[in-house]
CSV table of C-alpha atoms and ligand atoms in Angstrom, one decimal:
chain,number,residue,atom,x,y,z
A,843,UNK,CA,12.0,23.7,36.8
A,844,UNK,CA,15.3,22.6,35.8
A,845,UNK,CA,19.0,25.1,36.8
A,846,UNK,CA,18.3,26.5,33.2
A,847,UNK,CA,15.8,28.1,34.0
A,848,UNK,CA,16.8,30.7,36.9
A,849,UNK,CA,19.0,33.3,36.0
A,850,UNK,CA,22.9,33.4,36.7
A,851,UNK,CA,23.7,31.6,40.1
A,852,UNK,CA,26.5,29.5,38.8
A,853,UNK,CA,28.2,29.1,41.6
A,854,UNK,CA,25.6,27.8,44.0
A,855,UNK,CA,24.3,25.4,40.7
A,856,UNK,CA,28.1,24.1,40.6
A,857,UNK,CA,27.7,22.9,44.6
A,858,UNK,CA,24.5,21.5,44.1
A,859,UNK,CA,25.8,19.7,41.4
A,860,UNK,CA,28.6,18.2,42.5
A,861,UNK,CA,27.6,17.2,45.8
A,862,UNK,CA,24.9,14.8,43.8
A,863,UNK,CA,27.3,13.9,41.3
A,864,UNK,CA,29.6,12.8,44.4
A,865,UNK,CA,26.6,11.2,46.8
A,866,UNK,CA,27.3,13.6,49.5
A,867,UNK,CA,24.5,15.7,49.6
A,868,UNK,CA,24.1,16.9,52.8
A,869,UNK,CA,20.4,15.4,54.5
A,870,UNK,CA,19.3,18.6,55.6
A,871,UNK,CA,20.2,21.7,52.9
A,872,UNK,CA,18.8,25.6,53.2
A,873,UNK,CA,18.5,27.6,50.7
A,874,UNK,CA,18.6,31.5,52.1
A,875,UNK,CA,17.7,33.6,49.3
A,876,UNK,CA,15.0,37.5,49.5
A,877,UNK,CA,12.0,36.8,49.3
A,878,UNK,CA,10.8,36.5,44.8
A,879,UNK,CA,14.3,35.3,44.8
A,880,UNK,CA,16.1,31.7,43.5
A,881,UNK,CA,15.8,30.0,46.7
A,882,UNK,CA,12.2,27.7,46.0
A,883,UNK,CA,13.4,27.9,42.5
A,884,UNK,CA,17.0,26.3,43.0
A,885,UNK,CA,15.2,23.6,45.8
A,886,UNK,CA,12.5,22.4,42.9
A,887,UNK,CA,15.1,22.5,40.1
A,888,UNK,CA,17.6,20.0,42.3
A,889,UNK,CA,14.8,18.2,43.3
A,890,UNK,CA,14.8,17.1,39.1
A,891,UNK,CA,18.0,16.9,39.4
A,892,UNK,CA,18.2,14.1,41.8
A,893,UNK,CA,15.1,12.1,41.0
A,894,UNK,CA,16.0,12.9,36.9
A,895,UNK,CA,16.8,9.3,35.4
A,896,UNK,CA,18.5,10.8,32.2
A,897,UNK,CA,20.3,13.8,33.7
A,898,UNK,CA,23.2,15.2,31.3
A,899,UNK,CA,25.1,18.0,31.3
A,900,UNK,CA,24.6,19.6,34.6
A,901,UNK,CA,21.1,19.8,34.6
A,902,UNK,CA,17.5,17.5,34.7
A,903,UNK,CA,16.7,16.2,31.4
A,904,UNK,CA,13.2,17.9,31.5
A,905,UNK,CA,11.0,15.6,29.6
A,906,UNK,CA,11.9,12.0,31.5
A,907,UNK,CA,8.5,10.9,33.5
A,908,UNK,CA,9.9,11.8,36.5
A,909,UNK,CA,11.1,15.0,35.7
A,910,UNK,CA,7.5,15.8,34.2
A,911,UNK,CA,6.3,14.3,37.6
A,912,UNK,CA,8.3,16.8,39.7
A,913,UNK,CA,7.4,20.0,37.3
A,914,UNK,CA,3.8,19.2,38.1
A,915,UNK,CA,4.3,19.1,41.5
A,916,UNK,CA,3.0,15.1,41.5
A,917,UNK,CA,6.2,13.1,42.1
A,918,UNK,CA,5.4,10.8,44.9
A,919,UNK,CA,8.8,10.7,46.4
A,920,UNK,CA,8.8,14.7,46.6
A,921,UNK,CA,6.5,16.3,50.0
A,922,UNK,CA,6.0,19.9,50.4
A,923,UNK,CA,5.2,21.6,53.5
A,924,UNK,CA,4.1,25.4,53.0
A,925,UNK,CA,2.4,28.4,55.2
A,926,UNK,CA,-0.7,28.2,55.1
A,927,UNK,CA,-4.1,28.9,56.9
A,928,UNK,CA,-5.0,26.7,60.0
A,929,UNK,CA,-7.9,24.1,59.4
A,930,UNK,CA,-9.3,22.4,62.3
A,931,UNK,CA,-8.2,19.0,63.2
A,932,UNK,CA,-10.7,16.9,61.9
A,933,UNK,CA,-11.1,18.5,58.4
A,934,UNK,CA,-7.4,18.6,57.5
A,935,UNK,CA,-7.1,15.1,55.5
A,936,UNK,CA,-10.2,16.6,53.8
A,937,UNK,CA,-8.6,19.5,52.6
A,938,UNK,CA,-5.2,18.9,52.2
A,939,UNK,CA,-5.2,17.9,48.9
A,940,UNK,CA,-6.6,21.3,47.8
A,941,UNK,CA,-3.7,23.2,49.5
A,942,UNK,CA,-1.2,21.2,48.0
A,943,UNK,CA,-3.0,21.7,44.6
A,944,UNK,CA,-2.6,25.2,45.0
A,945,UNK,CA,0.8,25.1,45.9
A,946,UNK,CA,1.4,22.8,42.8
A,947,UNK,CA,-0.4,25.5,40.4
A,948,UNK,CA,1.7,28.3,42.4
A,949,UNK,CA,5.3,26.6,41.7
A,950,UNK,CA,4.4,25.9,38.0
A,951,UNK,CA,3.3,29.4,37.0
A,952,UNK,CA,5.2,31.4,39.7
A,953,UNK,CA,8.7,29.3,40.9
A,954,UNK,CA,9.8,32.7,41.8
A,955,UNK,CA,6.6,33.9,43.6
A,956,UNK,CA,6.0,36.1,47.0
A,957,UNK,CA,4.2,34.6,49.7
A,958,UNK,CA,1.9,37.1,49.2
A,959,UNK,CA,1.1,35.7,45.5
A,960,UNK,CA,0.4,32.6,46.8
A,961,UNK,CA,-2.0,33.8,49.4
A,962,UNK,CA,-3.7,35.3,46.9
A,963,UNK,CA,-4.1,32.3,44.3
A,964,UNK,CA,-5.0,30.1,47.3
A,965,UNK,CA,-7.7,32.6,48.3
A,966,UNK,CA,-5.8,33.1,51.6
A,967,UNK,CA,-5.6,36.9,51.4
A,968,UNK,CA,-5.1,38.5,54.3
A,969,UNK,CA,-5.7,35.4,56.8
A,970,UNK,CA,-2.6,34.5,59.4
A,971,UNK,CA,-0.5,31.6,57.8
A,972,UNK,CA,1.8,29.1,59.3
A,973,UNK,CA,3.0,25.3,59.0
A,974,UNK,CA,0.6,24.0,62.0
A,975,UNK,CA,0.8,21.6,64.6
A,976,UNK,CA,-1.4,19.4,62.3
A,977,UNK,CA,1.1,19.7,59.1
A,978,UNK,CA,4.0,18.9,61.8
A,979,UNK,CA,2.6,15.2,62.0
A,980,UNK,CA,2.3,14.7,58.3
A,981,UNK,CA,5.8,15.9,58.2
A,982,UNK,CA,6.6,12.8,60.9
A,983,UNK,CA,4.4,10.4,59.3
A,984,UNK,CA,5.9,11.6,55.9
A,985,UNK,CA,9.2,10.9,57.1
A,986,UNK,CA,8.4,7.5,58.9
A,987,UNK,CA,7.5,5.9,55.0
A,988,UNK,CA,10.0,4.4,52.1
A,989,UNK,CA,10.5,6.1,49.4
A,990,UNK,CA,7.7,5.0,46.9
A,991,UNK,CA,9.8,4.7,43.5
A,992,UNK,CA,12.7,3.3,45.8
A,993,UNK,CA,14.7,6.4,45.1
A,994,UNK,CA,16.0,9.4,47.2
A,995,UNK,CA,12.6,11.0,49.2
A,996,UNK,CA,12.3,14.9,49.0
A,997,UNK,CA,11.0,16.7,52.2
A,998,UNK,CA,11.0,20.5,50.7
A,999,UNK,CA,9.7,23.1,53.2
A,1000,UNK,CA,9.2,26.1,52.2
A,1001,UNK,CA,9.7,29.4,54.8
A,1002,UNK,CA,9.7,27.1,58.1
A,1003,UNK,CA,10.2,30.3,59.5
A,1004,UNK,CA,6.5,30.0,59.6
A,1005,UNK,CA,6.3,27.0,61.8
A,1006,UNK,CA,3.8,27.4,64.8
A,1007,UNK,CA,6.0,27.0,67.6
A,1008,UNK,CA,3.8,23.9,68.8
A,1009,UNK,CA,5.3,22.4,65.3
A,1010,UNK,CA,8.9,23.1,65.8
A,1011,UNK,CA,9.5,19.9,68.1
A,1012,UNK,CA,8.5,17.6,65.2
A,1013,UNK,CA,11.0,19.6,62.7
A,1014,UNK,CA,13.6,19.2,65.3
A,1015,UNK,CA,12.8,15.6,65.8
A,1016,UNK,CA,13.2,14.9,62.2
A,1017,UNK,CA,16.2,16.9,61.8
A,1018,UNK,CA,18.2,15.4,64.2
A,1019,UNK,CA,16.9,11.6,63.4
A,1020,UNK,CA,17.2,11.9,59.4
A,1021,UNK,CA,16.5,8.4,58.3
A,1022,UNK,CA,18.3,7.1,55.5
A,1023,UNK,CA,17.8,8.2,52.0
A,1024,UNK,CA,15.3,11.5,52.9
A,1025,UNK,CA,16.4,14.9,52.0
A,1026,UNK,CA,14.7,18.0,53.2
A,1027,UNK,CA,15.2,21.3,51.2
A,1028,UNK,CA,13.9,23.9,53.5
A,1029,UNK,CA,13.8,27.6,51.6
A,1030,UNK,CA,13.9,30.5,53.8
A,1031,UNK,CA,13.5,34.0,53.4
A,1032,UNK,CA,14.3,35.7,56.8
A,1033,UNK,CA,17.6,33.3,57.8
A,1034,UNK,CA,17.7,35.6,60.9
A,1035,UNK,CA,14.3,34.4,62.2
A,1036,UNK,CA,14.9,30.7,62.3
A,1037,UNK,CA,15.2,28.2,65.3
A,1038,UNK,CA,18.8,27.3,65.5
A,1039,UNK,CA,17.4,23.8,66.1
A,1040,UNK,CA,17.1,24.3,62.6
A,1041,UNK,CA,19.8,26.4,61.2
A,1042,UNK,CA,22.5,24.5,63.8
A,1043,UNK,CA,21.4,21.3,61.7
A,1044,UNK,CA,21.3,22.2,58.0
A,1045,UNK,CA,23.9,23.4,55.3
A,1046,UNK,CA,23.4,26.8,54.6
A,1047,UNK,CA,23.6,27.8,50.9
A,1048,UNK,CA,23.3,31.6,51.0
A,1049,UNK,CA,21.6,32.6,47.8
A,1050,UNK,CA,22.5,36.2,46.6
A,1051,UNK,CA,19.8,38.6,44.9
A,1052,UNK,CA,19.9,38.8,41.1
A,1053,UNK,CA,21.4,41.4,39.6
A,1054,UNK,CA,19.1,44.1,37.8
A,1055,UNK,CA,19.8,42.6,34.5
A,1056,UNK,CA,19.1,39.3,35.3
A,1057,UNK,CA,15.8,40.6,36.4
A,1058,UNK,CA,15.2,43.2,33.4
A,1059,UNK,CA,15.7,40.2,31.1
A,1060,UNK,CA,13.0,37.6,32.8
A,1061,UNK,CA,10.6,40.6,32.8
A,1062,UNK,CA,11.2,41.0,28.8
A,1063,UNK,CA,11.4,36.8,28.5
A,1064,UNK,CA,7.7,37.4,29.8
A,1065,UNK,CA,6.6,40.2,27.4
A,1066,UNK,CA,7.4,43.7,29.0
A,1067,UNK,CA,8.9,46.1,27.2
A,1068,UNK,CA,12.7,47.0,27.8
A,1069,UNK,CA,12.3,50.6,29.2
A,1070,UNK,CA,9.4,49.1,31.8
A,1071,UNK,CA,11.7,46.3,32.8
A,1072,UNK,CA,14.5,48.1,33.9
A,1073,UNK,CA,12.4,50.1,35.7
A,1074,UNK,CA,10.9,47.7,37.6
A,1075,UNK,CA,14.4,45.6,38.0
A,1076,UNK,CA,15.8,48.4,39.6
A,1077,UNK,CA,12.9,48.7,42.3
A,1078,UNK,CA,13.1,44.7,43.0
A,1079,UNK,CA,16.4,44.6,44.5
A,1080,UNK,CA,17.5,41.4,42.8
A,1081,UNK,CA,13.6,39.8,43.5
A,1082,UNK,CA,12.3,38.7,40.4
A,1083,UNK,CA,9.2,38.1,42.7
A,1084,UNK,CA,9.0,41.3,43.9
A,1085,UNK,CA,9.6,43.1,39.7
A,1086,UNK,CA,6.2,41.1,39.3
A,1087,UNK,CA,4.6,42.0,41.7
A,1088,UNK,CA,5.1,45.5,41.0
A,1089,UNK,CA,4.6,45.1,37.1
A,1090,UNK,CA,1.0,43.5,37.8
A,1091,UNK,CA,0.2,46.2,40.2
A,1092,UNK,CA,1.4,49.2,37.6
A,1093,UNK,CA,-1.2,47.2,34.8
A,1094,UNK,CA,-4.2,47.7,37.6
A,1095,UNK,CA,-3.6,51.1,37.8
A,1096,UNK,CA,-3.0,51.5,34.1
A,1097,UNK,CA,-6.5,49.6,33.6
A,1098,UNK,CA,-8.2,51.7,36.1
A,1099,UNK,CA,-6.9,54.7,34.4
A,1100,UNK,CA,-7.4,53.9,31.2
A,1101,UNK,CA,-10.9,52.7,31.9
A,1102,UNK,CA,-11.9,56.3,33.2
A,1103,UNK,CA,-10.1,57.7,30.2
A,1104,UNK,CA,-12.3,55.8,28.2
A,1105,UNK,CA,-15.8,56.9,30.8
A,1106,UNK,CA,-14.6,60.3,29.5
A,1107,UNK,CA,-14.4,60.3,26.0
A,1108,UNK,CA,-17.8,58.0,25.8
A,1109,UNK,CA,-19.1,61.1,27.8
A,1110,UNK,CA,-17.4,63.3,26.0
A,1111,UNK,CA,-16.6,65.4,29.1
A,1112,UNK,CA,-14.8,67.9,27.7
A,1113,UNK,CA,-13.2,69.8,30.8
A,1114,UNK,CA,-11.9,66.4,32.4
A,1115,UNK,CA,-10.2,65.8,29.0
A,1116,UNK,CA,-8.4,68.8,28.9
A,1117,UNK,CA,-7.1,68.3,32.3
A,1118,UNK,CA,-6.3,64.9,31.6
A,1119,UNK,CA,-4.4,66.2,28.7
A,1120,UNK,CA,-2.6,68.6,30.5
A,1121,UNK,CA,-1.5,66.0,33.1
A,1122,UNK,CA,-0.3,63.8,30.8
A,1123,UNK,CA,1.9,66.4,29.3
A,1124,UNK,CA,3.4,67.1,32.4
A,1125,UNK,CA,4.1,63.5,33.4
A,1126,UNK,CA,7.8,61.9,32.0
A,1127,UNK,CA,8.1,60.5,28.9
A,1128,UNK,CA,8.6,57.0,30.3
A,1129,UNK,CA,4.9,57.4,32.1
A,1130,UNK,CA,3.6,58.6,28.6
A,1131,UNK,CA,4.7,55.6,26.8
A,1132,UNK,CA,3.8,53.2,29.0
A,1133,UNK,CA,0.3,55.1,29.2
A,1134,UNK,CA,-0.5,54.6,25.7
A,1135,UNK,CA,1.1,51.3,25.1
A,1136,UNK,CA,-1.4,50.0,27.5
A,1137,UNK,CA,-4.0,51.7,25.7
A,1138,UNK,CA,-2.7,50.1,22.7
A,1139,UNK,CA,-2.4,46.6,24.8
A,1140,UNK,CA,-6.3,46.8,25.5
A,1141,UNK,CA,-7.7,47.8,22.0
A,1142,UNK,CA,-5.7,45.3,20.6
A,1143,UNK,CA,-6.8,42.9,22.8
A,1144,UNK,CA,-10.3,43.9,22.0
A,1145,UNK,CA,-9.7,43.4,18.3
A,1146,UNK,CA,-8.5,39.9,19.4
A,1147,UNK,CA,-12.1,38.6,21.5
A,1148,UNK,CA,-13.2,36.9,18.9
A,1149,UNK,CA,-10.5,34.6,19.9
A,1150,UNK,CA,-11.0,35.1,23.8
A,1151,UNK,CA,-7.9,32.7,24.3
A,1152,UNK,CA,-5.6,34.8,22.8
A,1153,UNK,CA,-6.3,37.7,25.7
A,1154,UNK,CA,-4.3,37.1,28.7
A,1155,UNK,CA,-6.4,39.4,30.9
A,1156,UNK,CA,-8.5,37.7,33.7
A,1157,UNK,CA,-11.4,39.4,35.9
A,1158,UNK,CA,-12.6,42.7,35.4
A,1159,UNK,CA,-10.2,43.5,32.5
A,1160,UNK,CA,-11.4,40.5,30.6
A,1161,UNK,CA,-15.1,41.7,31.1
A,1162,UNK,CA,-14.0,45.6,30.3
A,1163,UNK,CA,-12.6,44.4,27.2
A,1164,UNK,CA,-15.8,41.8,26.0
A,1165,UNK,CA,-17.8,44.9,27.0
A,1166,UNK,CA,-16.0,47.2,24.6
A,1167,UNK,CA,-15.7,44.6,21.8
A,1168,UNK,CA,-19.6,44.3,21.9
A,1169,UNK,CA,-19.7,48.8,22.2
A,1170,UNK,CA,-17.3,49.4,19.4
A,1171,UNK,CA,-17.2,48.1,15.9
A,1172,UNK,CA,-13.9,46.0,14.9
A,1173,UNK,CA,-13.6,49.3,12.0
A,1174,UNK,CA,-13.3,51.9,14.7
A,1175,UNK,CA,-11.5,49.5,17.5
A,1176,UNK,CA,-8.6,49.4,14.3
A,1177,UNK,CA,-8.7,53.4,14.0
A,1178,UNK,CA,-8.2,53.9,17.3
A,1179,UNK,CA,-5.2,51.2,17.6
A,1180,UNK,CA,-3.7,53.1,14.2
A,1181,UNK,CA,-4.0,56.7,16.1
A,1182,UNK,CA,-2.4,55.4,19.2
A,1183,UNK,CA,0.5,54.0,17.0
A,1184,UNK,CA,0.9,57.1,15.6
A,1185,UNK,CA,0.7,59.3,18.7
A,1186,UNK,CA,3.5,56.7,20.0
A,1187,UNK,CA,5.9,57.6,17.4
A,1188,UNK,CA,5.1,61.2,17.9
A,1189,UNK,CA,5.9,61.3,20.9
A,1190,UNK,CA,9.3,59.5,20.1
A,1191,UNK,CA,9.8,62.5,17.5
A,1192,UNK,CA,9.3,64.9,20.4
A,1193,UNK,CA,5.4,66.0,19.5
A,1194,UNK,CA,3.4,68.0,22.3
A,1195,UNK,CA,2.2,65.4,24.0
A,1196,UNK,CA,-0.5,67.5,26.0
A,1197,UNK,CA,-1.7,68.1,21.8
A,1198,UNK,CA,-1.1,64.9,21.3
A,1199,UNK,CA,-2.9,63.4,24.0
A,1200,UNK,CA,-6.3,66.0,23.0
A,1201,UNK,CA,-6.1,64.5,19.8
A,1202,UNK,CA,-7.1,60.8,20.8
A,1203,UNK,CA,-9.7,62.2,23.6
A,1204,UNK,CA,-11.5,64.0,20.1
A,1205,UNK,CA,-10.6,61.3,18.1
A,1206,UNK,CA,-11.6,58.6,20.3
A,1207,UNK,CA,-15.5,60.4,21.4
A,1208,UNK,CA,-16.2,60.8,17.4
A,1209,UNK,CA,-16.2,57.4,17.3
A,1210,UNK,CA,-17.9,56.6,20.3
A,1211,UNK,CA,-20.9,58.8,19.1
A,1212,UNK,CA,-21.4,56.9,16.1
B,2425,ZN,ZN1,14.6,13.8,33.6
């Protein structure tokens, strides 16, 4: 993660910045951003930024072996401390190191994550998280070494406002006896929730939200279309977390509907496709689009699984998709992806789209008969 990388935030970059460029970083630095916002983002991108040993311009060099060591998540000189589930005592050396593996794979793909993603990636889904009494004395014993490459050391925390309260004596300890040469980044989300043992002792860089276009544009960087974008950026409040979160959970439902779309015209149940059709004229344009783009995103997809590694689907959508490959022959998989085109641009021309949307169910149950 270098600064170029998050969107906008120019004046909280130029701080940062400076106060490296000058040697007076502050030991102790919070970064208060919402939740999905810059906050981890900004802490991981400094982070490069300090340890960088050809930084120019403002920013980390990105391809120096520290910086490559910090994107990864392996520096040595960089610790992170995260919510997570409790483990008993005596297995916690034994499983640390897949924890922080998970938190490395969560930074790299999602630096502007929910907790909730991570929970999920981790396989922690609905457990209780916290930073435990356990992680409070590798934060000590952390703290207590040098600095392996001789450098600054990086304590980043992220959400201490997760700290089991028989862990906040070791973060006030630490905080109030920084040794020399150890930052700590702490990232919070709820700045209104924190020990002021904590808050009393750090500078406080409040983060704002994005704006909607700084969102709608990192949704489109990643492939969405425009109109979906700005819908979702406007529901995110400035979380690019959050616009992710909801695009992913839009696809499920699109996969599940599509998928029973699909049930029906293989069946060829001819009174669910009429009311399908009839409810799909009556939703808004933007809902018909994205309807049949992800129609169009799944067939060709299926054309594609052949060369599995060009799908970006995982789970059950991966296995829907093999499955149809293996049902439908390449020929007809290509008609239906040409009628969906077409039914696209009739719609942009203003077609009947409860006519339109009858015409694929036929079209599509022809071919699934043969
Ligand atoms: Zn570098």
């Amino acid at each position: 993660m270098q600064f170029q990388d998050i969107p906008g935030q120019s004046p909280v970059k130029t701080a940062l910045i400076q106060a490296s460029e000058r040697n007076k970083m502050a030991h102790a630095q919070l970064f208060s951003s919402v939740e999905g916002g810059a906050g981890l983002a900004l802490a991981l991108a400094y982070s490069s930024h300090i340890l960088c040993t050809n930084k120019a311009g403002g920013d980390s060099c990105g391809t120096c072996p520290s910086c490559l060591r910090v994107q990864k998540g392996i520096h040595p000189d960089v610790h992170y401390f995260f919510p997570k589930t409790s483990i008993k005592d005596s297995d916690y050396d034994k499983k640390l190191g897949g924890f922080i593996q998970s938190f490395r794979d969560f930074i790299q793909e999602r630096p502007f994550g929910l907790l909730s993603d991570f929970a999920l990636q981790a396989g922690y889904e609905n457990k209780v998280l916290n930073i435990s009494k356990e992680d409070s004395r590798r934060l000590i014993k952390t703290v207590s070494m040098k600095s392996v490459e001789g450098g600054a050391k990086i304590i980043l925390i992220w959400m201490p406002e997760y700290f089991h309260p028989s862990a906040a004596n070791a973060i006030l300890k630490v905080l109030e006896e920084p040794p020399a040469n150890t930052l700590f980044f702490l990232v919070t989300h709820t700045y209104e929730s924190l020990m002021a043992t904590i808050t009393s002792r750090s500078l406080l860089f409040s983060i704002p939200p994005f704006s909607e276009e700084e969102v709608a544009s990192y949704l489109q960087a990643k492939d969405l279309d425009g109109e979906r974008a700005s819908v979702f950026a406007k529901l995110a409040y400035g979380s690019i977390g959050e616009a992710e979160q909801l695009s992913s959970e839009a696809d499920d439902l699109a996969y599940v509907e599509f998928r029973a779309w699909m049930l029906d015209c293989f069946n060829n149940k001819f009174a669910d496709l009429t009311s399908r059709a009839e409810a799909f004229g009556k939703s808004d344009k933007l809902a018909q689009r994205s309807t049949l783009q992800f129609a169009l995103n799944i067939l060709r997809e299926t054309l594609l699984t052949n060369e599995p590694r060009l799908t970006t689907r995982t789970g059950e959508e991966a296995t829907f998709i093999s499955n149809f490959g293996k049902r439908v022959s390449a020929e007809n998989t290509q008609k239906m992806y040409e009628e969906l085109n077409n039914a696209i641009s009739n719609l942009e021309r203003n077609a009947n789209a409860k006519m339109a949307h009858f015409h694929l169910s036929s079209v599509f149950s022809e071919m699934f008969r043969k």
